[in-house]
Every structure is written in C-alpha cells, then in structure tokens.
C-alpha cells in the first residue's frame, strides 16, 4: 500500500493555525470523518484522544502520529495537518509538533496498523522528507512526496 493512498486532497491541510494539541486532534477528526461516513467527528476525536492518554504519539522532530483502531472504519484512512507554528504535544524531545499524521484503521486490522505505523516512523525519521514536507507549497506537493513511501505489502 502506498502511504499517499491513505490520504486525499481533502484530508491534507497546510499552514493551519491551531492553538493546542486538543484542537489539532479535533481538526484531524473532522478531516477523517469526511472519508469515514459510519463514524462521527466526535467518535474519531475520542479515539485519537484515548490513544494520547496512553502516552503521547509525538515522535520527536516536530512530528506526531495520532492513531486508533475503530469499529465502523471500513478501511485504513489518514489525514495530515501541517501547522504554521508547532503546538505543545508532550513529545519525547519536548519540541513543539507542527506535522501531525492521523491514522484510523478498522478494529480487526492489527497487522496493517502496525505495518503502516512502521513505515510512517521510518518516513518521519528521514530529515530530508521532513524538510520537504515543511517546505511544500501545496497539498499536491505533499501528496506526491508521501506517495513515494510504501508499506511493502504488495498493493
């Protein structure tokens, strides 16, 4: 599976002005609900927030991957939020987060969930990829960049 296929132009927001981690998660819930009609924005937000309560999904270097498995999700779906100014996210390096990649998968998709998270962790640990994401001038540029990454599962 291509990471870019998890996204859509309507689920990538650049230069969004967000004041808090909670508001960023709410915005991601809103974005994801456009692709997951069986789930409400609130249900998605609650799932992402519940996962954060277990421990921050901040990776460091200004990146977080809020994620969850949800009944009612028929397929893996993602949203990306790039912020003008990072928000406090309780990341391990204490740096503000300005790139959030939210992922929702069906409840029974444990293996797929782990594969996608592993690819995302590799992708977001690449300094060149991060620089290009931060410099991208459009949603299309971001989608093209992320479209180069694959879970390697043959899809």
Coordinates of C-alpha atoms in Angstrom, one line a residue:
X1 CA 0.0 0.0 0.0
X2 CA 1.2 3.5 -0.9
X3 CA 1.1 5.9 2.0
X4 CA -0.3 8.6 -0.3
X5 CA -3.3 6.4 -1.0
X6 CA -4.4 6.7 2.6
X7 CA -4.8 10.4 2.1
X8 CA -6.8 12.6 -0.2
X9 CA -6.6 16.3 -1.0
X10 CA -9.5 17.0 1.3
X11 CA -7.5 15.4 4.2
X12 CA -4.3 17.4 3.9
X13 CA -4.3 20.8 5.4
X14 CA -1.2 23.1 5.1
X15 CA -0.4 26.1 7.2
X16 CA -3.3 25.6 9.5
X17 CA -3.3 27.9 12.6
X18 CA -4.0 25.7 15.6
X19 CA -3.5 26.7 19.2
X20 CA -3.4 23.4 21.1
X21 CA -2.9 19.6 20.8
X22 CA -6.6 19.1 21.6
X23 CA -7.7 21.5 18.7
X24 CA -5.3 19.7 16.3
X25 CA -6.9 16.3 17.2
X26 CA -10.4 17.8 16.8
X27 CA -9.4 19.1 13.3
X28 CA -7.9 15.8 12.4
X29 CA -11.2 14.1 13.5
X30 CA -13.1 16.5 11.3
X31 CA -10.9 15.7 8.3
X32 CA -11.1 12.0 8.8
X33 CA -14.9 11.9 9.2
X34 CA -15.2 13.0 5.5
X35 CA -13.9 9.6 4.5
X36 CA -15.4 7.5 7.3
X37 CA -19.2 8.0 7.0
X38 CA -20.1 5.5 9.6
X39 CA -18.1 7.4 12.3
X40 CA -18.8 10.9 13.7
X41 CA -16.1 13.5 14.1
X42 CA -16.6 13.0 17.9
X43 CA -16.0 9.3 17.8
X44 CA -12.8 9.7 15.8
X45 CA -11.6 12.5 18.1
X46 CA -12.4 10.4 21.2
X47 CA -10.4 7.5 19.8
X48 CA -7.4 9.7 19.0
X49 CA -7.6 11.4 22.4
X50 CA -7.9 8.0 24.2
X51 CA -4.7 6.8 22.5
X52 CA -2.9 10.0 23.6
X53 CA -3.9 9.3 27.2
X54 CA -2.0 6.1 27.0
X55 CA 1.1 8.0 26.0
X56 CA 2.0 10.8 23.6
X57 CA 2.1 9.8 19.9
X58 CA 4.7 12.5 19.4
X59 CA 7.8 11.0 17.7
X60 CA 10.1 14.0 18.1
X61 CA 11.5 16.4 15.4
X62 CA 8.1 18.1 15.4
X63 CA 6.1 15.1 14.3
X64 CA 3.2 13.2 15.8
X65 CA 1.2 10.2 14.6
X66 CA -2.1 10.1 16.5
X67 CA -3.8 6.9 15.6
X68 CA -6.5 4.4 16.6
X69 CA -8.5 1.3 15.6
X70 CA -12.2 1.9 15.3
X71 CA -15.2 -0.2 14.8
X72 CA -17.1 1.4 11.9
X73 CA -13.9 2.1 9.9
X74 CA -14.2 0.0 6.8
X75 CA -10.6 0.8 5.6
X76 CA -7.4 2.5 6.7
X77 CA -7.7 6.2 6.4
X78 CA -5.3 9.1 7.2
X79 CA -5.2 12.9 7.4
X80 CA -2.2 15.2 7.6
X81 CA -2.1 18.5 9.3
X82 CA 0.9 20.8 8.8
X83 CA 0.8 23.7 11.2
X84 CA 2.3 27.2 10.8
X85 CA 3.5 27.1 14.4
X86 CA 4.0 23.9 16.4
X87 CA 1.9 23.1 19.5
X88 CA 3.0 21.5 22.7
X89 CA 2.4 17.8 22.3
X90 CA 4.4 16.1 25.1
X91 CA 6.8 14.8 22.5
X92 CA 9.8 12.9 23.8
X93 CA 12.2 15.6 22.7
X94 CA 9.9 18.3 24.2
X95 CA 9.8 20.1 20.8
X96 CA 6.5 21.5 19.5
X97 CA 4.7 19.4 16.9
X98 CA 4.0 21.0 13.5
X99 CA 3.3 17.9 11.4
X100 CA 0.5 15.5 12.5
X101 CA -0.3 12.4 10.5
X102 CA -3.5 10.8 11.9
X103 CA -4.4 7.2 11.1
X104 CA -7.6 5.3 11.7
X105 CA -7.9 1.6 10.8
X106 CA -10.6 -1.0 11.3
X107 CA -10.6 -2.7 14.7
X108 CA -9.5 -6.0 13.3
X109 CA -6.6 -4.6 11.2
X110 CA -3.8 -5.0 13.8
X111 CA -1.2 -6.2 11.3
X112 CA -2.0 -3.5 8.8
X113 CA -2.0 -0.9 11.5
X114 CA 1.5 -1.9 12.7
X115 CA 2.8 -2.0 9.1
X116 CA 1.6 1.5 8.4
X117 CA 2.9 2.8 11.7
X118 CA 6.3 1.3 10.9
X119 CA 6.5 2.9 7.5
X120 CA 5.4 6.3 9.0
X121 CA 8.1 6.1 11.7
X122 CA 10.8 5.4 9.0
X123 CA 9.4 8.2 6.8
X124 CA 9.2 10.8 9.5
X125 CA 12.7 9.9 10.8
X126 CA 14.2 11.0 7.4
X127 CA 15.4 14.6 7.8
X128 CA 15.1 15.2 4.0
X129 CA 11.5 14.1 3.9
X130 CA 10.6 16.3 6.9
X131 CA 12.3 19.3 5.3
X132 CA 10.4 18.7 2.1
X133 CA 7.1 18.4 3.9
X134 CA 7.7 21.7 5.7
X135 CA 8.8 23.4 2.5
X136 CA 5.9 22.0 0.4
X137 CA 3.9 24.8 -1.1
X138 CA 0.8 22.8 -1.9
X139 CA -1.4 19.9 -1.0
X140 CA -0.3 18.3 -4.3
X141 CA 3.4 18.5 -3.4
X142 CA 2.7 16.8 0.0
X143 CA 0.7 14.0 -1.7
X144 CA 3.4 13.5 -4.3
X145 CA 6.1 13.3 -1.6
X146 CA 4.1 10.9 0.6
X147 CA 3.2 8.8 -2.4
X148 CA 6.8 7.7 -2.7
X149 CA 6.5 5.7 0.6
X150 CA 5.0 2.2 0.6
X151 CA 4.2 -0.4 3.3
X152 CA 5.7 -3.0 1.0
X153 CA 2.7 -5.4 1.3
X154 CA 2.4 -5.8 -2.5
X155 CA -0.5 -3.5 -3.0

